[in-house]
Structures are given as structure tokens and as C-alpha cells.
Short mmCIF file of C-alpha atoms in Angstrom, two decimals:
data_model
loop_
_atom_site.label_atom_id
_atom_site.label_comp_id
_atom_site.label_asym_id
_atom_site.label_seq_id
_atom_site.Cartn_x
_atom_site.Cartn_y
_atom_site.Cartn_z
CA UNK Y 23 93.43 -99.31 -43.86
CA UNK Y 24 91.37 -96.74 -45.71
CA UNK Y 25 89.90 -99.29 -48.11
CA UNK Y 26 89.09 -101.75 -45.35
CA UNK Y 27 87.46 -99.28 -42.98
CA UNK Y 28 86.15 -96.47 -45.19
CA UNK Y 29 85.86 -98.12 -48.63
CA UNK Y 30 88.18 -95.45 -50.10
CA UNK Y 31 91.74 -95.49 -51.33
CA UNK Y 32 93.38 -92.08 -51.47
CA UNK Y 33 96.90 -93.38 -52.03
CA UNK Y 34 98.23 -94.79 -55.25
CA UNK Y 35 99.25 -98.34 -56.03
CA UNK Y 36 101.43 -98.44 -59.12
CA UNK Y 37 100.82 -101.54 -61.27
CA UNK Y 38 102.28 -102.75 -64.55
CA UNK Y 39 99.88 -103.91 -67.29
CA UNK Y 40 100.26 -107.49 -66.02
CA UNK Y 41 99.12 -106.37 -62.53
CA UNK Y 42 102.47 -106.63 -60.74
CA UNK Y 43 103.19 -103.73 -58.40
CA UNK Y 44 106.19 -101.45 -58.67
CA UNK Y 45 107.55 -98.26 -57.13
CA UNK Y 46 108.47 -95.32 -59.35
CA UNK Y 47 112.06 -94.15 -59.41
CA UNK Y 48 111.37 -91.08 -57.23
CA UNK Y 49 114.91 -89.71 -57.57
CA UNK Y 50 114.50 -89.67 -61.35
CA UNK Y 51 111.11 -87.94 -61.04
CA UNK Y 52 112.68 -85.25 -58.81
CA UNK Y 53 115.55 -84.75 -61.27
CA UNK Y 54 113.03 -84.29 -64.08
CA UNK Y 55 111.67 -81.32 -62.11
CA UNK Y 56 115.15 -79.88 -61.60
CA UNK Y 57 115.56 -81.07 -58.02
CA UNK Y 58 118.81 -82.69 -56.93
CA UNK Y 59 118.17 -86.29 -55.95
CA UNK Y 60 119.80 -89.64 -55.28
CA UNK Y 61 118.47 -93.11 -54.61
CA UNK Y 62 120.35 -95.13 -52.05
CA UNK Y 63 120.30 -98.90 -51.75
CA UNK Y 64 121.92 -99.46 -48.36
CA UNK Y 65 122.19 -97.90 -44.92
CA UNK Y 66 125.92 -97.47 -45.49
CA UNK Y 67 125.22 -95.01 -48.35
CA UNK Y 68 122.90 -92.79 -46.33
CA UNK Y 69 125.39 -90.72 -44.31
CA UNK Y 70 127.37 -89.45 -47.33
CA UNK Y 71 124.25 -88.68 -49.36
CA UNK Y 72 122.59 -86.94 -46.40
CA UNK Y 73 125.72 -84.80 -45.89
CA UNK Y 74 125.70 -83.94 -49.61
CA UNK Y 75 122.02 -82.97 -49.40
CA UNK Y 76 122.60 -80.69 -46.40
CA UNK Y 77 125.58 -79.03 -48.04
CA UNK Y 78 123.62 -78.46 -51.26
CA UNK Y 79 121.51 -75.88 -49.37
CA UNK Y 80 118.66 -76.37 -51.83
CA UNK Y 81 115.82 -78.86 -52.26
CA UNK Y 82 117.23 -82.37 -52.40
CA UNK Y 83 115.34 -85.65 -52.47
CA UNK Y 84 116.86 -88.81 -51.03
CA UNK Y 85 114.96 -91.92 -52.12
CA UNK Y 86 115.36 -94.28 -49.18
CA UNK Y 87 113.84 -97.77 -49.33
CA UNK Y 88 112.48 -98.80 -45.94
CA UNK Y 89 111.16 -101.96 -44.38
CA UNK Y 90 108.33 -102.04 -41.87
CA UNK Y 91 109.73 -104.30 -39.15
CA UNK Y 92 107.20 -105.13 -36.43
CA UNK Y 93 108.15 -104.42 -32.85
CA UNK Y 94 105.77 -106.39 -30.63
CA UNK Y 95 104.79 -104.62 -27.44
CA UNK Y 96 102.60 -106.37 -24.86
CA UNK Y 97 99.18 -104.81 -24.29
CA UNK Y 98 99.40 -102.49 -27.31
CA UNK Y 99 97.70 -102.77 -30.67
CA UNK Y 100 100.29 -103.60 -33.34
CA UNK Y 101 99.47 -102.05 -36.72
CA UNK Y 102 101.56 -104.70 -38.47
CA UNK Y 103 98.81 -107.25 -37.79
CA UNK Y 104 96.65 -105.35 -40.28
CA UNK Y 105 99.27 -105.76 -42.98
CA UNK Y 106 99.69 -109.50 -42.45
CA UNK Y 107 98.40 -111.20 -45.61
CA UNK Y 108 95.02 -112.86 -45.22
CA UNK Y 109 93.31 -114.97 -47.87
CA UNK Y 110 90.01 -113.07 -47.54
CA UNK Y 111 91.58 -109.58 -47.88
CA UNK Y 112 92.57 -108.29 -51.34
CA UNK Y 113 94.07 -104.80 -51.80
CA UNK Y 114 92.94 -103.86 -48.30
CA UNK Y 115 89.31 -104.93 -48.85
CA UNK Y 116 87.54 -107.74 -47.04
CA UNK Y 117 86.32 -110.02 -49.83
CA UNK Y 118 84.32 -112.54 -47.75
CA UNK Y 119 83.83 -113.76 -44.21
CA UNK Y 120 84.65 -111.89 -41.04
CA UNK Y 121 87.84 -109.99 -40.25
CA UNK Y 122 90.32 -112.11 -38.34
CA UNK Y 123 90.83 -110.74 -34.84
CA UNK Y 124 94.38 -109.63 -34.11
CA UNK Y 125 96.26 -111.61 -31.51
CA UNK Y 126 97.91 -108.30 -30.55
CA UNK Y 127 94.69 -106.30 -30.21
CA UNK Y 128 94.63 -103.97 -27.25
CA UNK Y 129 92.46 -104.93 -24.33
CA UNK Y 130 90.66 -102.43 -22.17
#
């Protein structure tokens, strides 16, 4: 959004030398700083790890992978339309042509 509208990117996109994207192992980064941490891989793991974090009574990072699942709502702008891949948008920047109007755009 920032790149497309303001021509800035303040966040970080982690890329390997071949250009493929990846996410750092945030639990391992936290541990390197002396912070208790665990990475979970399923919803079933969350409750036990959350309980452990609360009982630790100290800083504790839980690395939780999430998925942005769109929830369409009539008459409301849906931010997920912005993230839908478009051939003329690369890394959030319009490369050519006009932006494609969202079919979920709010009407006044």
C-alpha cells in the first residue's frame, strides 16, 4: 500500500540471493537476544504455548503464522482486493497502465 500510494516502502521484504522471499525464524531471533520463544505450526499448538508464555511471567515471543482470509462485506471496501495479484503491479508498485478498480470498492 505504501509503495503504491506514497512511493515508499518502510517495511522489509526478506529475499534470498535468487530473489525468492522468505520469513526469518523470529523465535530463533528472540532466543538469540535471551527472550523465551517458540514457533507454532498449527492452531492446536497455540493454547499450550500461550499458557506457557503467560506462566513464564517474562517476555515471551510466540511466532504464529497467519493467513489473511478475506471476509466480503457488502457496501464496504475490502482491503484484500489490493493484495490480489495483478500483472501490472510488482512489489506494490504500478508498473504500467491504470489501476484496476476494485469490484468491492465502497460507494458513497
